[in-house]
PDB file of C-alpha atoms in Angstrom:
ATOM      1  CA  UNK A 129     -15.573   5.420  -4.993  1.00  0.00           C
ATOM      2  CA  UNK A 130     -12.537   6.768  -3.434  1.00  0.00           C
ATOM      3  CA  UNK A 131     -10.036   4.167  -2.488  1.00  0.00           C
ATOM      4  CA  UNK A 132      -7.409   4.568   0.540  1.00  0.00           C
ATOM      5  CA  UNK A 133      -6.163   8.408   1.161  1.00  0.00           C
ATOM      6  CA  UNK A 134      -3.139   8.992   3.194  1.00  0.00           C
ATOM      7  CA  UNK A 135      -1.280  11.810   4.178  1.00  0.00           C
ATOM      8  CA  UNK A 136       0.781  13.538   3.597  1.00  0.00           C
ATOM      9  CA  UNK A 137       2.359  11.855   0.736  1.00  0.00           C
ATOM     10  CA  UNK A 138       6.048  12.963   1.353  1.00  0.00           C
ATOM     11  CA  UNK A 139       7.769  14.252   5.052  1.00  0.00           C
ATOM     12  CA  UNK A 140      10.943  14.708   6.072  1.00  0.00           C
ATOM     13  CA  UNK A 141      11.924  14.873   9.824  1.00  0.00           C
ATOM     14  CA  UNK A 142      15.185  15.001  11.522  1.00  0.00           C
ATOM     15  CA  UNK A 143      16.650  12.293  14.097  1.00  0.00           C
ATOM     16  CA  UNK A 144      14.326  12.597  17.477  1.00  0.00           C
ATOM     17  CA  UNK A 145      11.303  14.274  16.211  1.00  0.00           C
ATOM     18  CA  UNK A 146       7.747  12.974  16.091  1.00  0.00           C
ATOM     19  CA  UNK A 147       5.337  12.273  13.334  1.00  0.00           C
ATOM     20  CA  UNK A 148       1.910  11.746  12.667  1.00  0.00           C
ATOM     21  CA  UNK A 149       0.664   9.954   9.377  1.00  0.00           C
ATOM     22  CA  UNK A 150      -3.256   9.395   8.987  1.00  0.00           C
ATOM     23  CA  UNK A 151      -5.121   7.218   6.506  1.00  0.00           C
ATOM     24  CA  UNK A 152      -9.217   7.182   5.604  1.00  0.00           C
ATOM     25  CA  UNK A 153      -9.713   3.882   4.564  1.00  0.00           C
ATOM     26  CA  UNK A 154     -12.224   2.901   1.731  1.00  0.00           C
ATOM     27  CA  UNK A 155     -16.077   3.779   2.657  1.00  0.00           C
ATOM     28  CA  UNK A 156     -17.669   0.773   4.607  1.00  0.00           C
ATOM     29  CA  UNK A 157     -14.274  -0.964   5.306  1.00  0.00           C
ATOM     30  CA  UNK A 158     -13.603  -1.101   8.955  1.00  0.00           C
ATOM     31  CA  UNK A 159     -10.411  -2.492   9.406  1.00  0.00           C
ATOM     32  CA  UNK A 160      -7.316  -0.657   9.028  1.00  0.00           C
ATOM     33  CA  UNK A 161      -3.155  -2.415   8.555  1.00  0.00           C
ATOM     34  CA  UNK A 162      -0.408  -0.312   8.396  1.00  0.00           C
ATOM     35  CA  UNK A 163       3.056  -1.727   7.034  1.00  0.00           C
ATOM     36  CA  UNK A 164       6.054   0.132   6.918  1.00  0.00           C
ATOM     37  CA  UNK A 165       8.214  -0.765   3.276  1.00  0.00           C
ATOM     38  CA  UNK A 166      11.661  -0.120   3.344  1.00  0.00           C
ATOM     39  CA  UNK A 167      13.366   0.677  -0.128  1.00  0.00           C
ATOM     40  CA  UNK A 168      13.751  -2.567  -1.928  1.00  0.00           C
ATOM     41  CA  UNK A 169      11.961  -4.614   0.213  1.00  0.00           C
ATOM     42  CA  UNK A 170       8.689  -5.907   0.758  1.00  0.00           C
ATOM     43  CA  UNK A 171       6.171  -4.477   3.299  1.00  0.00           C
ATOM     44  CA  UNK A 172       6.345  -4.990   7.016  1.00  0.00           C
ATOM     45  CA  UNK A 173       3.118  -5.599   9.381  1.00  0.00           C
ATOM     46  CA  UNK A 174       3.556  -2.958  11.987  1.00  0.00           C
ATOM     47  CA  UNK A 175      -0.409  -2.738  13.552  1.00  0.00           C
ATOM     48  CA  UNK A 176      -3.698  -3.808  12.551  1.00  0.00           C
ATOM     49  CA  UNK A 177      -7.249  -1.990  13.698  1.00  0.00           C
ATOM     50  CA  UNK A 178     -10.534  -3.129  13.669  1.00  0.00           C
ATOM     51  CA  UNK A 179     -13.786  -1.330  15.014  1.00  0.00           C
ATOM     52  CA  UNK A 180     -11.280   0.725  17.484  1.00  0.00           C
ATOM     53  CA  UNK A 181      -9.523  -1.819  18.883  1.00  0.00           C
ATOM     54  CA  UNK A 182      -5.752  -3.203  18.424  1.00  0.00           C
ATOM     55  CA  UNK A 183      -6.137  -6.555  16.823  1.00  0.00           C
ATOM     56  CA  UNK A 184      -2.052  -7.103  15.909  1.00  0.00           C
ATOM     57  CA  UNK A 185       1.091  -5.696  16.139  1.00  0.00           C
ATOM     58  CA  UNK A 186       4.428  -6.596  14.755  1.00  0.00           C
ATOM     59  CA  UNK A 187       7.580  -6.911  15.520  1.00  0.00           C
ATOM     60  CA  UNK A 188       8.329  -2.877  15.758  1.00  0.00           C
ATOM     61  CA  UNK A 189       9.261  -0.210  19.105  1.00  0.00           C
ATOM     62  CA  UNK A 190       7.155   0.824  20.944  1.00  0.00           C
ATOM     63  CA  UNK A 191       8.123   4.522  19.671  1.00  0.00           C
ATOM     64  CA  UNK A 192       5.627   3.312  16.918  1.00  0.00           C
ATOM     65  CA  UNK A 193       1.938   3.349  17.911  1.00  0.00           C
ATOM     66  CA  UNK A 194      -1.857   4.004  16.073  1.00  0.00           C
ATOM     67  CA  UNK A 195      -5.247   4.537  16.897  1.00  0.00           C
ATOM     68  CA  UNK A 196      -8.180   4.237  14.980  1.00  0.00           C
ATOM     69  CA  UNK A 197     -11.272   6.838  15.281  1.00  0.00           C
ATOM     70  CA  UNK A 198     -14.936   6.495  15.537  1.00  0.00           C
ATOM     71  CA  UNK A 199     -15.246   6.905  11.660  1.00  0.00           C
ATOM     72  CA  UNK A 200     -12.556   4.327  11.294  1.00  0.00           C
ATOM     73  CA  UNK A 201      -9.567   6.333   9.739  1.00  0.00           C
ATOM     74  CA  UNK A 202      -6.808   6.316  11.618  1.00  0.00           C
ATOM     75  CA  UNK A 203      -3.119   7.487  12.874  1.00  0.00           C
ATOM     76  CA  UNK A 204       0.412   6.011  12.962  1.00  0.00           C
ATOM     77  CA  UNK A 205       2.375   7.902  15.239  1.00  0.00           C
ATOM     78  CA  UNK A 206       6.342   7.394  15.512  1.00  0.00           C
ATOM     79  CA  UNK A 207       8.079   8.872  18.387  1.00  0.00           C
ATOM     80  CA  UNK A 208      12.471   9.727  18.846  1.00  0.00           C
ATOM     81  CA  UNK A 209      12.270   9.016  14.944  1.00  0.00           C
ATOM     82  CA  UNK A 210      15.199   7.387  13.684  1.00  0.00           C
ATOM     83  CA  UNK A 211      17.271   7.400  10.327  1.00  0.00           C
ATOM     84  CA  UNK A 212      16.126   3.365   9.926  1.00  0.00           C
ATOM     85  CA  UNK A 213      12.691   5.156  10.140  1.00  0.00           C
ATOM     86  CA  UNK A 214      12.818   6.704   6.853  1.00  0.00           C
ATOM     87  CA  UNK A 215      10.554   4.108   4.964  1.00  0.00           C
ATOM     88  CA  UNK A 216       7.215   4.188   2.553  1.00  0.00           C
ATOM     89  CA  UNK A 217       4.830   3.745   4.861  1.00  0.00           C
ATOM     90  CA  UNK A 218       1.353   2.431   3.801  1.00  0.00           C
ATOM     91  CA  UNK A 219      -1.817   1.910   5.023  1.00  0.00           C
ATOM     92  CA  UNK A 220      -4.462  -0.800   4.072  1.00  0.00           C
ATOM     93  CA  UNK A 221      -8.267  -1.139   4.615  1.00  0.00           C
ATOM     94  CA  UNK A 222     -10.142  -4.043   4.507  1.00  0.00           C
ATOM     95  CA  UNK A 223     -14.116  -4.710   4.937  1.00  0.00           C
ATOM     96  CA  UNK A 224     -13.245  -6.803   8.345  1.00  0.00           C
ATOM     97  CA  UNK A 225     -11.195  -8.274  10.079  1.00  0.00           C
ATOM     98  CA  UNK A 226     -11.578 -11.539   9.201  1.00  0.00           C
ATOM     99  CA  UNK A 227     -10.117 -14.648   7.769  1.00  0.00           C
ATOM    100  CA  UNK A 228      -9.072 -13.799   3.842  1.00  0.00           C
ATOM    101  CA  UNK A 229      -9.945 -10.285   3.553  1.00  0.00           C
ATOM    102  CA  UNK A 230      -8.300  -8.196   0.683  1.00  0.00           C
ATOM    103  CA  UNK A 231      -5.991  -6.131   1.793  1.00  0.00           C
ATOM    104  CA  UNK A 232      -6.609  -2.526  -0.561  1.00  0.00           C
ATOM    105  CA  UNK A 233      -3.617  -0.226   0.239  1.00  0.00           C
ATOM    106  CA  UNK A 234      -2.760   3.375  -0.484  1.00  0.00           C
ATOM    107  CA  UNK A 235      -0.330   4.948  -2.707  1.00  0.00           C
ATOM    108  CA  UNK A 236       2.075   5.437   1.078  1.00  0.00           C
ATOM    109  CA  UNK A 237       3.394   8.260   2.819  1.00  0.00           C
ATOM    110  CA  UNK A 238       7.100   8.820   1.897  1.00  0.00           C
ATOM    111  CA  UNK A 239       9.368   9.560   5.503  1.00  0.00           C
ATOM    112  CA  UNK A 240      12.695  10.545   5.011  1.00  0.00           C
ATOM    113  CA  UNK A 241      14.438  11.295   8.523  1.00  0.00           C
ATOM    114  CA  UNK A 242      17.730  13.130   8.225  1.00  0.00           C
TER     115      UNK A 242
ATOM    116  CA  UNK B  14      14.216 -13.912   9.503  1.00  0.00           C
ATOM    117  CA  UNK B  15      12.486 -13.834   6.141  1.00  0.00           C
ATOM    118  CA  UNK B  16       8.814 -15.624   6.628  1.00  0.00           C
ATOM    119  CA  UNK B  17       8.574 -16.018   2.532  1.00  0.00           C
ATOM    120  CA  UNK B  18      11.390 -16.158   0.233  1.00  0.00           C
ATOM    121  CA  UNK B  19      10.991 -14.600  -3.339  1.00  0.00           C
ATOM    122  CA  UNK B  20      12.706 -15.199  -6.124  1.00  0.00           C
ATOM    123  CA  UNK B  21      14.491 -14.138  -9.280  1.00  0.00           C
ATOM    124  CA  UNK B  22      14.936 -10.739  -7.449  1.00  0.00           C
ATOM    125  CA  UNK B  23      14.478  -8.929 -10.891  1.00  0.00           C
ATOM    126  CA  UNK B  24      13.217 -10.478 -14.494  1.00  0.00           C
ATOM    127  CA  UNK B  25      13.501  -9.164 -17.544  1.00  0.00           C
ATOM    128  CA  UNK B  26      11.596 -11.105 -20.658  1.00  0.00           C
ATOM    129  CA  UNK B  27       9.866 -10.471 -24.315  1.00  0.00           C
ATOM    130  CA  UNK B  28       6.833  -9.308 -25.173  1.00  0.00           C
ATOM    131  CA  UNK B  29       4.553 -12.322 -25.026  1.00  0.00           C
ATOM    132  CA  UNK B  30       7.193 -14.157 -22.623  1.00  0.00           C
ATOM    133  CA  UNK B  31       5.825 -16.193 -19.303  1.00  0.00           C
ATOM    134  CA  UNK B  32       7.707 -14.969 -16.360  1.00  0.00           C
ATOM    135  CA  UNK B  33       7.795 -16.948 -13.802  1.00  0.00           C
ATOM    136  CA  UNK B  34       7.949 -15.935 -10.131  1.00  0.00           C
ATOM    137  CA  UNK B  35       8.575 -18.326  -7.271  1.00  0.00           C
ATOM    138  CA  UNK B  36       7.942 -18.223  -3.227  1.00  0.00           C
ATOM    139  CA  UNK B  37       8.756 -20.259  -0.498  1.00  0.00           C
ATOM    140  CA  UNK B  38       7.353 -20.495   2.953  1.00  0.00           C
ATOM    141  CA  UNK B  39       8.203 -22.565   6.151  1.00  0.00           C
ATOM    142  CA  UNK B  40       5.598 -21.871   8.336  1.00  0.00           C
ATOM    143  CA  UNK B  41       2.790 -24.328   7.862  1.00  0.00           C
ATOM    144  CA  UNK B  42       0.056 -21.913   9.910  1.00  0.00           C
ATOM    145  CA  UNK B  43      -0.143 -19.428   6.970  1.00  0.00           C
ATOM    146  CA  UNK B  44      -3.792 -20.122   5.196  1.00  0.00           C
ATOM    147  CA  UNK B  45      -3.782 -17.536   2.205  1.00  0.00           C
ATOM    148  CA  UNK B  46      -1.427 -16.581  -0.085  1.00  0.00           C
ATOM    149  CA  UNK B  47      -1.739 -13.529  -2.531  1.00  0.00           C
ATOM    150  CA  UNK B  48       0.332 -11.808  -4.931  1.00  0.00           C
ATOM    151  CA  UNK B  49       0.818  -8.022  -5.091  1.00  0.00           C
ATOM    152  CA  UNK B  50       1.264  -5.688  -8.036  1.00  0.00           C
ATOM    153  CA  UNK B  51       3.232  -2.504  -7.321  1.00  0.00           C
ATOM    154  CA  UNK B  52       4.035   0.448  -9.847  1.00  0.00           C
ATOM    155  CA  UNK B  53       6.878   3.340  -8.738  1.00  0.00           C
ATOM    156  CA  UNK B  54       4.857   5.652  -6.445  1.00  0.00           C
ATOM    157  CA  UNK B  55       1.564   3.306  -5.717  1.00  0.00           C
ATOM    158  CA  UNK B  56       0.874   0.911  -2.852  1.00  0.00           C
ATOM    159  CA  UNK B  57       0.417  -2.677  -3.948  1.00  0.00           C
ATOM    160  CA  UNK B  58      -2.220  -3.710  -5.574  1.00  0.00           C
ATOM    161  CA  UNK B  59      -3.978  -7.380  -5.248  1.00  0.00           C
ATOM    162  CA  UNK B  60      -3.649  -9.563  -7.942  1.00  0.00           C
ATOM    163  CA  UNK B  61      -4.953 -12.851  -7.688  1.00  0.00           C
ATOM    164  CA  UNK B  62      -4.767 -15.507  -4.557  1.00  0.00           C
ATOM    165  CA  UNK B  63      -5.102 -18.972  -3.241  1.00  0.00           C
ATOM    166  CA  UNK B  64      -5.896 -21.245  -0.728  1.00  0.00           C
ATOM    167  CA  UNK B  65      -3.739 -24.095  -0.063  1.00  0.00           C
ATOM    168  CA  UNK B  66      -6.333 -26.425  -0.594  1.00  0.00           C
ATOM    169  CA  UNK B  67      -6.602 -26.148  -4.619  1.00  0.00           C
ATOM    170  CA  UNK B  68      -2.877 -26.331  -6.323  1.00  0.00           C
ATOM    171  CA  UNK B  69      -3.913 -23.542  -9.322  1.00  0.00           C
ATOM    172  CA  UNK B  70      -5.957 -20.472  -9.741  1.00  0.00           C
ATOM    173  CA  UNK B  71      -6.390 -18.341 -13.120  1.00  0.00           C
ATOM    174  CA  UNK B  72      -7.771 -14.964 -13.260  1.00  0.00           C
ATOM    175  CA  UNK B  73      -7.544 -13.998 -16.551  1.00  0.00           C
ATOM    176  CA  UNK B  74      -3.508 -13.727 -17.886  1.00  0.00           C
ATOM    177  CA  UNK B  75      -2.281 -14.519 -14.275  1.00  0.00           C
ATOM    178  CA  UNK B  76      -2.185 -17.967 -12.516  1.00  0.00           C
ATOM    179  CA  UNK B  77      -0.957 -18.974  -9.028  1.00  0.00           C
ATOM    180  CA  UNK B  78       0.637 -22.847  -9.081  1.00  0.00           C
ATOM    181  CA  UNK B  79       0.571 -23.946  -5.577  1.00  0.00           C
ATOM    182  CA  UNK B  80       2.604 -26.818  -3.766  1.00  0.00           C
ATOM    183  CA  UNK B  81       1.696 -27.399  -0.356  1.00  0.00           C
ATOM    184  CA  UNK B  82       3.980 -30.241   0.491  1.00  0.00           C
ATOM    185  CA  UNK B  83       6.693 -28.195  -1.007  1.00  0.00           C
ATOM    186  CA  UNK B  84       5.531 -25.270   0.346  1.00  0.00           C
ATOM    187  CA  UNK B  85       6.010 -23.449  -2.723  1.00  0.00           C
ATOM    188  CA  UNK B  86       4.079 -21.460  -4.490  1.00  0.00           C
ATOM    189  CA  UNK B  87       4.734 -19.027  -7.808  1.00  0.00           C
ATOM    190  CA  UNK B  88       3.150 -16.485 -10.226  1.00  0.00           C
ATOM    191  CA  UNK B  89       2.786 -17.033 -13.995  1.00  0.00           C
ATOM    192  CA  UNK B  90       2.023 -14.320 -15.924  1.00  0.00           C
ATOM    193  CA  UNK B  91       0.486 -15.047 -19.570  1.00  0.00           C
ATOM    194  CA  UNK B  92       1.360 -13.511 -22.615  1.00  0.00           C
ATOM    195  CA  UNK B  93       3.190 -10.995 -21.136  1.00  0.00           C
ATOM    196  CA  UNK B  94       2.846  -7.306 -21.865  1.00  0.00           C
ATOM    197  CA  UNK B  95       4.829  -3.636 -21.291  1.00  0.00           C
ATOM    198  CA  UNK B  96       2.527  -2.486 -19.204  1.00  0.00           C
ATOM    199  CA  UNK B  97       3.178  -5.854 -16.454  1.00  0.00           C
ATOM    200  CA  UNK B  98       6.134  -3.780 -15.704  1.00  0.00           C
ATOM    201  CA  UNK B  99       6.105  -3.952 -12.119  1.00  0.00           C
ATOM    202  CA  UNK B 100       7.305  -5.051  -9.050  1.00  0.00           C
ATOM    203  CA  UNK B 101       5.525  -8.184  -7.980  1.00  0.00           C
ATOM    204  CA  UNK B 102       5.057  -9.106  -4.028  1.00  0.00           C
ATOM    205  CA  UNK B 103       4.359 -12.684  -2.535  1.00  0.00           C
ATOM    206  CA  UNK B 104       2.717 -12.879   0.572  1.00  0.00           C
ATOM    207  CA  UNK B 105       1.434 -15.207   2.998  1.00  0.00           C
ATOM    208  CA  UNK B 106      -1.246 -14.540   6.257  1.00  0.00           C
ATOM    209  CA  UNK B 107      -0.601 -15.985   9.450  1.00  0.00           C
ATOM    210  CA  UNK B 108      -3.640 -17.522  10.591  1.00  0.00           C
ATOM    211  CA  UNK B 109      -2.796 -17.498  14.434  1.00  0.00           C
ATOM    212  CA  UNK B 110      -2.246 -13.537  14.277  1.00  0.00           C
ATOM    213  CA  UNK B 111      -5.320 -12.942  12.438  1.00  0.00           C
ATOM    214  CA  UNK B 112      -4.829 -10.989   9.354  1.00  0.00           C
ATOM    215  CA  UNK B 113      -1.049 -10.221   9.596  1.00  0.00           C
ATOM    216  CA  UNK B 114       0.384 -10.671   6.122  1.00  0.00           C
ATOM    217  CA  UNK B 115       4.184 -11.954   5.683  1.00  0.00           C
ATOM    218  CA  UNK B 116       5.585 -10.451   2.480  1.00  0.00           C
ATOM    219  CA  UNK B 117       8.570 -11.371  -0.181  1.00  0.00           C
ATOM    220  CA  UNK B 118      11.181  -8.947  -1.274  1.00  0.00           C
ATOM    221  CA  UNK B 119       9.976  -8.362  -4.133  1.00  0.00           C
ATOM    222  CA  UNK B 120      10.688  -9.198  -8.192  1.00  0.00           C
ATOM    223  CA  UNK B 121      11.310  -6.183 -10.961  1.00  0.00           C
ATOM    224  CA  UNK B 122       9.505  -7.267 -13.587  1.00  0.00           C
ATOM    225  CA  UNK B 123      10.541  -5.684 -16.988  1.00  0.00           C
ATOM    226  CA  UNK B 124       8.788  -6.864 -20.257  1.00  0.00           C
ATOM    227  CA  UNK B 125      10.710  -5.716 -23.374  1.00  0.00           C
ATOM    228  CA  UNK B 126       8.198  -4.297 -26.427  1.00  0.00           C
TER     229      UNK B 126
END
């Protein structure tokens, strides 16, 4: 079975522009994280969808935002992009979104804003 | 303000060596706690986790010792191998936000052949 896809794997973006990064999460899992991972640190909670809906959001902009789709991949989308932007940014599916669900991530999408 | 505290930042040890990697957490809501396995160019991957109502869990070489009036927590890895070499993630879910998971800084974990 095919675990999380993202992409793209790599971008790079200069200060102001947009960017779209999608993940397909595992087949069956309906809830989808995203966490942004700054070089030499742990990962961040930035949103968390489930069946469509919002269901958390961290302490980030609101030049970040996602949606999740009908066939429950989704989109993080980062607006007036910023050189603190430039991050691995990773997406995570889980079957639910319920209490002690394992979190299965992808390999990331690198950003690199110049 | 870092929810969980992680340390040795980096670890180096023998071949057959038990690291040891420790957490610490303040807020008494979280109700899981897992450990993450990360190689250069992959997303984490889950390890093993626990519960704070049982103070150990083994799977396989890897066990969790938990302390919940200390609210500590830490990773022993068994028999240690090259290929552990990794960084290693602690984390902790909030229970009132649902399933938003507080993360460590990391450790570098380097076993010497």
């Amino acid at each position: 079975d095919a675990g999380v896809t993202q992409s793209p794997t790599h971008l790079i973006k200069t200060r102001g522009q947009h960017v779209t990064l999608r993940c397909s999460p595992i087949s069956g899992h309906k809830s989808v994280s995203w966490y942004q991972q700054v070089l030499g640190q742990g990962p961040q909670f930035i949103f968390q969808y489930y069946e469509k809906e919002e269901r958390g959001r961290g302490n980030f902009p609101d030049r970040f935002s996602a949606r999740q789709f009908p066939n429950y991949s989704s989109e993080l989308n980062v607006n007036a992009l910023l050189l603190g932007d430039s991050a691995l940014y990773l997406c995570a599916s889980s079957p639910s979104a319920g209490a002690g669900e394992k979190l299965f991530f992808g390999s990331g999408t690198q950003l690199s804003v110049l | 303000q870092q929810q969980v505290k992680q340390s040795p930042q980096s670890l180096i040890v023998q071949k057959g060596g038990i690291p040891i990697i420790n957490c610490a957490y303040e807020n008494t809501a979280f109700d899981y706690f897992p450990w993450y396995q990360q190689f250069p160019g992959k997303g984490p991957a889950l390890l093993i986790a626990i519960r704070p109502d049982v103070s150990e869990k083994k799977e396989g070489r890897f066990t969790i010792s938990f302390n919940k009036s200390a609210k500590q927590f830490s990773l022993h890895i068994m028999d240690s191998q090259p290929g552990d070499s990794a960084t290693y993630f602690c984390a902790a879910r909030d229970a009132a936000t649902g399933n938003q998971f507080y993360f460590g800084t990391g450790t570098s974990l380097t076993v010497i052949p």
